[in-house]
mmCIF file of N, CA, C and O in Angstrom:
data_model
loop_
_atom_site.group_PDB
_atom_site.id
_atom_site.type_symbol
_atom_site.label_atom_id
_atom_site.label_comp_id
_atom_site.label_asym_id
_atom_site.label_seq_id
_atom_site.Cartn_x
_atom_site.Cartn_y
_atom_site.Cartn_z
ATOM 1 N N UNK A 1 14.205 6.459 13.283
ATOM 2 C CA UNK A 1 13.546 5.631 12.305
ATOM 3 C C UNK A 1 13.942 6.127 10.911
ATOM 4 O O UNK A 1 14.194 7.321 10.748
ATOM 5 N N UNK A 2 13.994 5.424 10.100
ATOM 6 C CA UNK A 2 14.538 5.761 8.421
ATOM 7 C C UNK A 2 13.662 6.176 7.925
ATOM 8 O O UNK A 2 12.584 6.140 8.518
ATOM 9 N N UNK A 3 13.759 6.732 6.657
ATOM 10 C CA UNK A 3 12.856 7.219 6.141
ATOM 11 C C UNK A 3 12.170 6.477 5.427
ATOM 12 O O UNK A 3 11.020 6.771 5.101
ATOM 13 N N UNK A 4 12.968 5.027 4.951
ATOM 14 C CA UNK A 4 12.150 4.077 4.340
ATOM 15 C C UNK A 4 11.317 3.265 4.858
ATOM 16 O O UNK A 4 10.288 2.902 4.287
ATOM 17 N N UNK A 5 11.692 2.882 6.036
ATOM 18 C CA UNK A 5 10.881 2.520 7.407
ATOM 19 C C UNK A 5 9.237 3.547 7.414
ATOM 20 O O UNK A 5 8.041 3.403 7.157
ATOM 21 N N UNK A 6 9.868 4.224 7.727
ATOM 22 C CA UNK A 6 8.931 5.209 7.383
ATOM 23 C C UNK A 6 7.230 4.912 7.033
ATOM 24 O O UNK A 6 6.175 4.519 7.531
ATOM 25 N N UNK A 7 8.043 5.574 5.424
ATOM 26 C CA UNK A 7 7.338 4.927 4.296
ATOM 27 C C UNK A 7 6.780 3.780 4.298
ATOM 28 O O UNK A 7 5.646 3.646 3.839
ATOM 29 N N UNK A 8 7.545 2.648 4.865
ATOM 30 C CA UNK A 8 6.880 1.065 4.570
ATOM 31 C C UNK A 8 5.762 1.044 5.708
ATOM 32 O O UNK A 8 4.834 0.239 5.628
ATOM 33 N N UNK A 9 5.894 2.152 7.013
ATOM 34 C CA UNK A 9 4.735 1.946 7.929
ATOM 35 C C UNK A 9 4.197 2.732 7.485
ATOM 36 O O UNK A 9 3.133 2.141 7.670
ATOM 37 N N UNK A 10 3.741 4.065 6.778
ATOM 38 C CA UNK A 10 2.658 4.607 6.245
ATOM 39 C C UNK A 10 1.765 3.710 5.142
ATOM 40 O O UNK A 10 0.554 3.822 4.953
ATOM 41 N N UNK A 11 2.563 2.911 4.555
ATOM 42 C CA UNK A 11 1.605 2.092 3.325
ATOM 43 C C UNK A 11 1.118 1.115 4.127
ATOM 44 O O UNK A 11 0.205 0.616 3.470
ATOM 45 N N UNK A 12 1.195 0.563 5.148
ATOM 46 C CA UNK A 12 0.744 -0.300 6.070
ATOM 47 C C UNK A 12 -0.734 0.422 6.987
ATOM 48 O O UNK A 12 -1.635 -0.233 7.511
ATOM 49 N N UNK A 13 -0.613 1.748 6.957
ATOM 50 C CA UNK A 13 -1.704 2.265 7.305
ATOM 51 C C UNK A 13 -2.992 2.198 6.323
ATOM 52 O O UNK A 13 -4.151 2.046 6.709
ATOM 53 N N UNK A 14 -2.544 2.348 4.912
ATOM 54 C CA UNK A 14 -3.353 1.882 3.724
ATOM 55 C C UNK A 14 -4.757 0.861 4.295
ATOM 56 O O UNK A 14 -5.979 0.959 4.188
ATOM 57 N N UNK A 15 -3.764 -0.180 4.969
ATOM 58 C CA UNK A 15 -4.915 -1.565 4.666
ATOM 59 C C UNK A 15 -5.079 -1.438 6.429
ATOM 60 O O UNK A 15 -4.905 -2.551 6.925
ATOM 61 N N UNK A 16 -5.370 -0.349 7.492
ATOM 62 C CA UNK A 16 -5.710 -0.491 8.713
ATOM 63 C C UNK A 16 -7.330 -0.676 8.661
ATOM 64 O O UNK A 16 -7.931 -1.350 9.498
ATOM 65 N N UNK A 17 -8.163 0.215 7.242
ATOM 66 C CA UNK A 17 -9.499 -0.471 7.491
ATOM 67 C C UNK A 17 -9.904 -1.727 6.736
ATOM 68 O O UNK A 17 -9.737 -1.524 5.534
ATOM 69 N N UNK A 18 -10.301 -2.764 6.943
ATOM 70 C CA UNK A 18 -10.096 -3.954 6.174
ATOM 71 C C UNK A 18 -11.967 -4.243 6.428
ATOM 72 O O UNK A 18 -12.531 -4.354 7.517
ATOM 73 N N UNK A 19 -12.555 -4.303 5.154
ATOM 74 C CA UNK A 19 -13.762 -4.646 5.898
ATOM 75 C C UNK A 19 -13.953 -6.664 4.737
ATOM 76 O O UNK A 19 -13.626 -7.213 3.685
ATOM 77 N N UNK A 20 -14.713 -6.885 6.051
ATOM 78 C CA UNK A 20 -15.136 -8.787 5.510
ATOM 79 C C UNK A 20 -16.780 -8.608 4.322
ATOM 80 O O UNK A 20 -18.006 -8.601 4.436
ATOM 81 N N UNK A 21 -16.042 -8.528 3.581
ATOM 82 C CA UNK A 21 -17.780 -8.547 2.663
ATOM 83 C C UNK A 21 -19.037 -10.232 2.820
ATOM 84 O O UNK A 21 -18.784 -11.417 2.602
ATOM 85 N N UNK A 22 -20.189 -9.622 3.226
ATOM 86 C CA UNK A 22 -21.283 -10.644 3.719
ATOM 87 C C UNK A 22 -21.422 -11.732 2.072
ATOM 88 O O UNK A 22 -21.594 -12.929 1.842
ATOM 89 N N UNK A 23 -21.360 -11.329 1.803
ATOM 90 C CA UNK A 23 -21.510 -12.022 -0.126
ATOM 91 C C UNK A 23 -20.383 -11.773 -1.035
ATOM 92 O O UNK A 23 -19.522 -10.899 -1.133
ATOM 93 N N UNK A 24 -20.636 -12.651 -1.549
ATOM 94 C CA UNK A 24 -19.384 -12.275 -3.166
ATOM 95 C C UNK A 24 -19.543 -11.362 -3.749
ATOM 96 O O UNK A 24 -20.612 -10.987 -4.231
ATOM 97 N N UNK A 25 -17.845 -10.504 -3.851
ATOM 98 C CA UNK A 25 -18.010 -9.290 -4.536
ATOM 99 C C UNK A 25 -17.376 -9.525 -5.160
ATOM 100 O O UNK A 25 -16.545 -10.412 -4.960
ATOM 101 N N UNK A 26 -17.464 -8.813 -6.268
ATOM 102 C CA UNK A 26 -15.895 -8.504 -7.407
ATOM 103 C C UNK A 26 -14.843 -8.052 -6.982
ATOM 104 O O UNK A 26 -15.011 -6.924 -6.519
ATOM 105 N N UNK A 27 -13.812 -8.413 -6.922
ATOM 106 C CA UNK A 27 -12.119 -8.140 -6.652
ATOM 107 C C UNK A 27 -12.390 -6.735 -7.825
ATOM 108 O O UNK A 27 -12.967 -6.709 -8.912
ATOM 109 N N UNK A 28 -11.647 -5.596 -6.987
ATOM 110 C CA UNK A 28 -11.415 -4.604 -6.465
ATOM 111 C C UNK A 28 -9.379 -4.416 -7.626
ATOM 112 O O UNK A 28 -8.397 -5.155 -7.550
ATOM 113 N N UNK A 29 -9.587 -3.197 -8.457
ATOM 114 C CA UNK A 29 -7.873 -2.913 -8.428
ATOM 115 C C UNK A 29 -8.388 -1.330 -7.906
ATOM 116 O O UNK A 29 -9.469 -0.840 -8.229
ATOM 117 N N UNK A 30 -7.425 -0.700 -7.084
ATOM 118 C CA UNK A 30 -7.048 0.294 -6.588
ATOM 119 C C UNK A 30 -5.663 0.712 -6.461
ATOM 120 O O UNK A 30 -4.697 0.026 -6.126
ATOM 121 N N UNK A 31 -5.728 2.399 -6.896
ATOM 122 C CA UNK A 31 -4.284 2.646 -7.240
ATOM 123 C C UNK A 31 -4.129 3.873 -6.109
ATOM 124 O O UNK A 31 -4.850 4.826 -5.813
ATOM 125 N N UNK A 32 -3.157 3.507 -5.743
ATOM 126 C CA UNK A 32 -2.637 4.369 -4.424
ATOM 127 C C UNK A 32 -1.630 5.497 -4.725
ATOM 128 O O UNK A 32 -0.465 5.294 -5.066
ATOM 129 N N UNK A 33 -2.162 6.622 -4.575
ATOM 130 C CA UNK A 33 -0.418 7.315 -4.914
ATOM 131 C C UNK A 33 0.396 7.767 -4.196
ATOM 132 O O UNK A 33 -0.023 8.076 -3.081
ATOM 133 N N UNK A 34 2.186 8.056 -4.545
ATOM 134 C CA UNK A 34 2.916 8.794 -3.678
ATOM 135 C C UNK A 34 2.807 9.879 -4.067
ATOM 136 O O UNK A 34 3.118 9.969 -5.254
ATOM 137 N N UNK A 35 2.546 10.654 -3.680
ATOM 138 C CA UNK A 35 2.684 11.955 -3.917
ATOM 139 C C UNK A 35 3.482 13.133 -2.876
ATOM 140 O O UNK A 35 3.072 13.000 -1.723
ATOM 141 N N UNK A 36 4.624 14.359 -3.033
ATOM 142 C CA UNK A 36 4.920 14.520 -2.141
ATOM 143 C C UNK A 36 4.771 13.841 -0.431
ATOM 144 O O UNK A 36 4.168 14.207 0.578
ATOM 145 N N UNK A 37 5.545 12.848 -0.726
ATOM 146 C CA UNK A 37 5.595 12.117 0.618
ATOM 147 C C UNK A 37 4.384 11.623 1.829
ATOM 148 O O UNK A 37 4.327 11.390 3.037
ATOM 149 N N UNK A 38 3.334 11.644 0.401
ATOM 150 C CA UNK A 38 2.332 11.090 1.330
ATOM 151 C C UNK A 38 1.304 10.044 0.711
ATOM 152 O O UNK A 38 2.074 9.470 -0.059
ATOM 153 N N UNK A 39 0.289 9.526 0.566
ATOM 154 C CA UNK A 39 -0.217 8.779 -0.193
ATOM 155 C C UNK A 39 -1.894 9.123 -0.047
ATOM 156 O O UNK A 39 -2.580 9.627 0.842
ATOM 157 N N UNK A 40 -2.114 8.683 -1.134
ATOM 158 C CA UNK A 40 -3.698 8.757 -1.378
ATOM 159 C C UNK A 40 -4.722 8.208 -2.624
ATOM 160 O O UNK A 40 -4.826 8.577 -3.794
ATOM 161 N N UNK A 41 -5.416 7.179 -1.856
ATOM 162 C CA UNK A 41 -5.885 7.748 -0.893
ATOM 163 C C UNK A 41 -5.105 7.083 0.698
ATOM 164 O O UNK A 41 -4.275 6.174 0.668
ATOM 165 N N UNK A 42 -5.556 7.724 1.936
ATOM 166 C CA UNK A 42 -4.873 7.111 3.013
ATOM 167 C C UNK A 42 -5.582 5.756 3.602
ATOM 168 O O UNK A 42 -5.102 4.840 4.269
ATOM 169 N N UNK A 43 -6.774 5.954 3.154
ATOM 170 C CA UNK A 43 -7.461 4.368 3.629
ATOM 171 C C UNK A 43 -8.046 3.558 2.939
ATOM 172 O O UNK A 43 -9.099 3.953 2.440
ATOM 173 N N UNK A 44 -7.856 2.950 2.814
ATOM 174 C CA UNK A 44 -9.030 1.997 1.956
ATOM 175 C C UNK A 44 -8.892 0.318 2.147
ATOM 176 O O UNK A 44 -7.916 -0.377 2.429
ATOM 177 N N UNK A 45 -10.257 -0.009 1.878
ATOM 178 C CA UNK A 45 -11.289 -1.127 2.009
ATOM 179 C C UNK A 45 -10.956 -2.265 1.299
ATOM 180 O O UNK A 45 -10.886 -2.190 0.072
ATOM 181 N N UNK A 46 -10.756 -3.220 1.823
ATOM 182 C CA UNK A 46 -10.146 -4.630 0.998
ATOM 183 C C UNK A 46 -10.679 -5.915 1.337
ATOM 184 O O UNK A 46 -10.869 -6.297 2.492
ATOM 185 N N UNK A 47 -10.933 -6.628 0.205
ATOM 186 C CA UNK A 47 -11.845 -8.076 0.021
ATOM 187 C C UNK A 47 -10.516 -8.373 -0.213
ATOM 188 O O UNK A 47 -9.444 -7.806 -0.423
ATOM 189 N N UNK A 48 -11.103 -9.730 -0.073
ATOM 190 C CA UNK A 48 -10.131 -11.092 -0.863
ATOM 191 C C UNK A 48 -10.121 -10.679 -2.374
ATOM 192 O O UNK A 48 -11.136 -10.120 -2.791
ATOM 193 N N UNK A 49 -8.894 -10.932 -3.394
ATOM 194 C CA UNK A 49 -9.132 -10.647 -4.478
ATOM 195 C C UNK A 49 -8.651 -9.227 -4.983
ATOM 196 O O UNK A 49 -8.091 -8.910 -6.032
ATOM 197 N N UNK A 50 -9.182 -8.234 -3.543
ATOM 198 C CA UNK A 50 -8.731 -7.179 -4.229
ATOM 199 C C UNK A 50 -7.229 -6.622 -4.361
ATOM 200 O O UNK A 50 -6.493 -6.820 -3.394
ATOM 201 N N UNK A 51 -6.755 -5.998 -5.385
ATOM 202 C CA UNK A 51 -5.370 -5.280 -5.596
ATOM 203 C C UNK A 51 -5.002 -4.425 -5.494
ATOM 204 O O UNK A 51 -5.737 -3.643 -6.097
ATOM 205 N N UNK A 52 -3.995 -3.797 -4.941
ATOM 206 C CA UNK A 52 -3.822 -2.513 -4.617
ATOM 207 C C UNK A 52 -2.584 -2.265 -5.536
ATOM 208 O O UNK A 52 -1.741 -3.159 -5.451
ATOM 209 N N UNK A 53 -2.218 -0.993 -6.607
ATOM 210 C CA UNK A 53 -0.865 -0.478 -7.072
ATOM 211 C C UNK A 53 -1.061 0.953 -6.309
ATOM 212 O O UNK A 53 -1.984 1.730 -6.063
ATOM 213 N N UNK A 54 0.643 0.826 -6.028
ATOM 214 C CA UNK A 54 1.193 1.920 -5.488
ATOM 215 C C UNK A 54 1.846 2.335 -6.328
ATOM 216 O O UNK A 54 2.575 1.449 -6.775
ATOM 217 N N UNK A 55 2.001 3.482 -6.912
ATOM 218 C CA UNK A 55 2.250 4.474 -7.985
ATOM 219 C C UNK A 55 3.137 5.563 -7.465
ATOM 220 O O UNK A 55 2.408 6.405 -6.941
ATOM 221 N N UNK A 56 4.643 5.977 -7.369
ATOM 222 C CA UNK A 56 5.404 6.869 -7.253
ATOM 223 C C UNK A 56 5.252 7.732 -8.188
ATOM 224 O O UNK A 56 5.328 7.331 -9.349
ATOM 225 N N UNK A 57 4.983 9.218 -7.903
ATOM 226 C CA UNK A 57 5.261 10.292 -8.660
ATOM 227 C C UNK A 57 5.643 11.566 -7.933
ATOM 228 O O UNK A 57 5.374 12.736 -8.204
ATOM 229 N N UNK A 58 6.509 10.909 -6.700
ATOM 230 C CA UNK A 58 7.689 11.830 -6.397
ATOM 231 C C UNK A 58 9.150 12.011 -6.894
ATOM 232 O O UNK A 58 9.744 10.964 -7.152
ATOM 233 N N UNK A 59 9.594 12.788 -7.010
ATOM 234 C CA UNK A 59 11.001 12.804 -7.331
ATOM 235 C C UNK A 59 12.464 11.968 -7.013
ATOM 236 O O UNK A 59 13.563 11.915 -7.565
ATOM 237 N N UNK A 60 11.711 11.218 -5.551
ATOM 238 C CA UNK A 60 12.597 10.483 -5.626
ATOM 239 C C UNK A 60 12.644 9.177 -4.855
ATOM 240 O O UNK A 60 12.306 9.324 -3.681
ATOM 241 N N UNK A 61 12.918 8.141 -5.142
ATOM 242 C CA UNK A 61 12.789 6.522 -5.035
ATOM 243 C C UNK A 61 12.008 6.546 -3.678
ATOM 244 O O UNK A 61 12.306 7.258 -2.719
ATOM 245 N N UNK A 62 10.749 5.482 -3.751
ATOM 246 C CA UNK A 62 10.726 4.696 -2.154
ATOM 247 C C UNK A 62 9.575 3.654 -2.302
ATOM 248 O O UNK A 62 8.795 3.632 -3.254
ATOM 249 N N UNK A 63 9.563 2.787 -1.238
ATOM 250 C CA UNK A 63 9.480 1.385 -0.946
ATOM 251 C C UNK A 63 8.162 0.911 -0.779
ATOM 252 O O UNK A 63 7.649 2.026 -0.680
ATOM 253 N N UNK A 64 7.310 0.217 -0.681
ATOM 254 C CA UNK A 64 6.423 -0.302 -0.721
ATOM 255 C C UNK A 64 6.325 -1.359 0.389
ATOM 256 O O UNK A 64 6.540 -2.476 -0.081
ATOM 257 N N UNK A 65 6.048 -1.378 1.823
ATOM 258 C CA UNK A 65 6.491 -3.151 2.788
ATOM 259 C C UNK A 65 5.475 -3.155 3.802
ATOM 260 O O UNK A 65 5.025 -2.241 4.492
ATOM 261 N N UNK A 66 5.198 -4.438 3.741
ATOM 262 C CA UNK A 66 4.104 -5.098 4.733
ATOM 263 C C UNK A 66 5.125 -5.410 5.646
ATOM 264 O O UNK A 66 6.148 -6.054 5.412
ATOM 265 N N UNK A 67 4.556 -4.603 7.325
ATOM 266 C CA UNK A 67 5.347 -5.455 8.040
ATOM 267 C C UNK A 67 5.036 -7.028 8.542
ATOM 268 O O UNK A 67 5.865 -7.517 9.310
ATOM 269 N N UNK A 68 4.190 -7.627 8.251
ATOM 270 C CA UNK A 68 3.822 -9.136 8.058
ATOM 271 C C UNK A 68 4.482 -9.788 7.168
ATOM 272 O O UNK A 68 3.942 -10.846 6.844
ATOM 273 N N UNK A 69 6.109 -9.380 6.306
ATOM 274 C CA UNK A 69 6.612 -9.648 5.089
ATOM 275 C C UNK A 69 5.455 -10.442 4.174
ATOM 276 O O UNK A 69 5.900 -11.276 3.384
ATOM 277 N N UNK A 70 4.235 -10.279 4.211
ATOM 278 C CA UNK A 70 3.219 -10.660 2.590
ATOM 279 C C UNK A 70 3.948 -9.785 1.894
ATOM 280 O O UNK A 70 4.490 -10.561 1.106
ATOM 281 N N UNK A 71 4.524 -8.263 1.503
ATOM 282 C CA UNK A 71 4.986 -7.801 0.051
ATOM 283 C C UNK A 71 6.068 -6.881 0.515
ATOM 284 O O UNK A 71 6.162 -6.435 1.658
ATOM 285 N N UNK A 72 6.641 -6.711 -0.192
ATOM 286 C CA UNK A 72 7.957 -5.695 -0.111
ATOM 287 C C UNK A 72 7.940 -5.705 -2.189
ATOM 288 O O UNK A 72 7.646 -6.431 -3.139
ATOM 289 N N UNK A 73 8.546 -4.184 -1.824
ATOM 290 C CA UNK A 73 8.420 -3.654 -3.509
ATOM 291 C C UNK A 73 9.878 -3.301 -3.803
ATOM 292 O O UNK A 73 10.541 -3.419 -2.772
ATOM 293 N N UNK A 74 10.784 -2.812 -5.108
ATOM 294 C CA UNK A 74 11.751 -2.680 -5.328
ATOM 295 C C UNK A 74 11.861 -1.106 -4.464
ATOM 296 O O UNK A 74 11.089 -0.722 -3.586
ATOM 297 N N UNK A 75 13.114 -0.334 -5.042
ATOM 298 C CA UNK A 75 12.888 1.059 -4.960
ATOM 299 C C UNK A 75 11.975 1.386 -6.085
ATOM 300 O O UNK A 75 12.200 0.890 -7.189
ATOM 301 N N UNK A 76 10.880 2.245 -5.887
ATOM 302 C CA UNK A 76 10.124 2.716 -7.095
ATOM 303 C C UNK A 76 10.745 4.292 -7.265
ATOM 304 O O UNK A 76 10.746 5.305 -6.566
ATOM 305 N N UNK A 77 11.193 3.965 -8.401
ATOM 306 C CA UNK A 77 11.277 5.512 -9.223
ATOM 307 C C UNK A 77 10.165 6.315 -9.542
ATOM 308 O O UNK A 77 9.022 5.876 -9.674
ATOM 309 N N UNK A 78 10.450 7.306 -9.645
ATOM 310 C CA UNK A 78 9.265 8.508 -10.555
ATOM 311 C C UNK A 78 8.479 7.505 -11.617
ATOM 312 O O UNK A 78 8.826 6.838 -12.592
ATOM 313 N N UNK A 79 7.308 7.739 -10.952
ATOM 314 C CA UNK A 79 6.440 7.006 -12.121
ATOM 315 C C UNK A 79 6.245 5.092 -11.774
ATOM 316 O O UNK A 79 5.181 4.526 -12.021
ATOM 317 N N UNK A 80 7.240 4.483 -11.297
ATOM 318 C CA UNK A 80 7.090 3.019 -11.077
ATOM 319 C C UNK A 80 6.271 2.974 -10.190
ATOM 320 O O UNK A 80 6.025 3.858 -9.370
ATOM 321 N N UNK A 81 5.468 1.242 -10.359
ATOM 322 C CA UNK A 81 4.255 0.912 -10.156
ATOM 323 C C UNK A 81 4.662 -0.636 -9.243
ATOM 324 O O UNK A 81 5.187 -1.634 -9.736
ATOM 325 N N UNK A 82 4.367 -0.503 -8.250
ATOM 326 C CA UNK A 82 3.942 -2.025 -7.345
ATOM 327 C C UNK A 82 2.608 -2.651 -7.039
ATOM 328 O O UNK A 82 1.832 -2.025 -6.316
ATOM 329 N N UNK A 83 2.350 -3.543 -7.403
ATOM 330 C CA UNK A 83 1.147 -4.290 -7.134
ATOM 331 C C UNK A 83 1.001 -5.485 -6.452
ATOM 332 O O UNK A 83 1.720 -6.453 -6.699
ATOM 333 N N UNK A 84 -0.142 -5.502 -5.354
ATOM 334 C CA UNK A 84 0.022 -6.645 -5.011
ATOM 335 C C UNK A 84 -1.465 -7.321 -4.484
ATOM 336 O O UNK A 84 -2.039 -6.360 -3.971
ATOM 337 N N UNK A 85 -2.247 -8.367 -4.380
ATOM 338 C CA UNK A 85 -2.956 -8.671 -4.750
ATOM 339 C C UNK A 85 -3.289 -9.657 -3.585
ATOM 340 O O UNK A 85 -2.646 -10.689 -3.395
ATOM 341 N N UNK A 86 -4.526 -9.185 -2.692
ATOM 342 C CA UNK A 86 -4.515 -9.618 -1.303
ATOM 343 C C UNK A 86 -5.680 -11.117 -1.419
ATOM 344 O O UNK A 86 -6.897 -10.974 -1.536
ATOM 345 N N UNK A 87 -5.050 -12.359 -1.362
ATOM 346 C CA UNK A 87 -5.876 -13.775 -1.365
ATOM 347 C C UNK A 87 -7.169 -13.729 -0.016
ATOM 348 O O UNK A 87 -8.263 -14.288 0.058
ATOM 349 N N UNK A 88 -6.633 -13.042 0.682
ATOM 350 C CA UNK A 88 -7.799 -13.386 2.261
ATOM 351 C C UNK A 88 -8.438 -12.101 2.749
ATOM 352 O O UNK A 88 -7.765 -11.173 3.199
ATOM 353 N N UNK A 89 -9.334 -12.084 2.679
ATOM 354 C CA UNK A 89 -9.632 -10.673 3.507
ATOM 355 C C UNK A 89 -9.457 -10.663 5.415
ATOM 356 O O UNK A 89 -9.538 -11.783 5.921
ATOM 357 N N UNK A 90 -9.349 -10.090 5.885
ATOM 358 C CA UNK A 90 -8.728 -9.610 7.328
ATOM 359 C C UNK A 90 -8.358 -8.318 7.337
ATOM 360 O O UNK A 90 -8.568 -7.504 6.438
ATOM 361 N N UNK A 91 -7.707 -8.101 8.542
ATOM 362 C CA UNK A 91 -7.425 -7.110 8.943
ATOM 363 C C UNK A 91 -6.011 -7.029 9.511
ATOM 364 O O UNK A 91 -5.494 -7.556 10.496
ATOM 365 N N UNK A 92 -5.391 -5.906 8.241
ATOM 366 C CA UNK A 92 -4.201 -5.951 8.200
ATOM 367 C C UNK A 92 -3.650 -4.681 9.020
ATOM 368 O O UNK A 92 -4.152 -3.567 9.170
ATOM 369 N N UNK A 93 -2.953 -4.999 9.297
ATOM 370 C CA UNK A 93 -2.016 -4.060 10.884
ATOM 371 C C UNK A 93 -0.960 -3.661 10.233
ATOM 372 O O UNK A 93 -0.469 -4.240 9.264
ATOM 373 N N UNK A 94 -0.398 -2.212 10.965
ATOM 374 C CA UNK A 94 0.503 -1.918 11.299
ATOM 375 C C UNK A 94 1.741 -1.659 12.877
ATOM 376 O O UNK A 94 1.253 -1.062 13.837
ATOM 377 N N UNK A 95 2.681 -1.962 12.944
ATOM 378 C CA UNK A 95 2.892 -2.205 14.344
ATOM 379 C C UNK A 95 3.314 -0.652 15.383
ATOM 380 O O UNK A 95 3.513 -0.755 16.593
#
């Protein structure tokens, strides 16, 4: 498996807890980081509405991908930022 592969199935672990909110909430931004090759936070909670940026501040480039193709990100450099901004709440998988 690649290492970008990888990567695109660890950020897919991100959205494994997905909870359905009973009432209207406020959309949610949350910032995820890379950090030495790992991210954090590792789980988190998503409504409709809410956004997630993934934030690189490793040394060196990597990817951002839903395997459901909803998002794929450029290479992120040191410091670059992907965002993406989930319309439905569910429960999003990794395979």
């Amino acid at each position: 498996m690649t290492f970008a592969r990888t990567l695109a199935l660890s950020a897919i672990i991100l959205l494994v807890a997905v909870a359905i909110a009973g009432s209207p909430v406020r959309a949610s931004d949350i910032e995820v980081k890379i950090d030495n090759f790992t991210f954090n936070p590792k789980q988190v909670t998503l409504k409709a509405g809410d956004t997630i940026a993934w934030v690189n501040h490793d040394d060196i480039p990597h990817t951002v991908a839903s395997q459901t193709q909803a998002f794929r990100s450029k290479a992120l450099d040191t410091d670059d930022k992907f965002s993406f901004t989930f319309a439905t709440p569910g429960r999003h998988r990794r395979e």
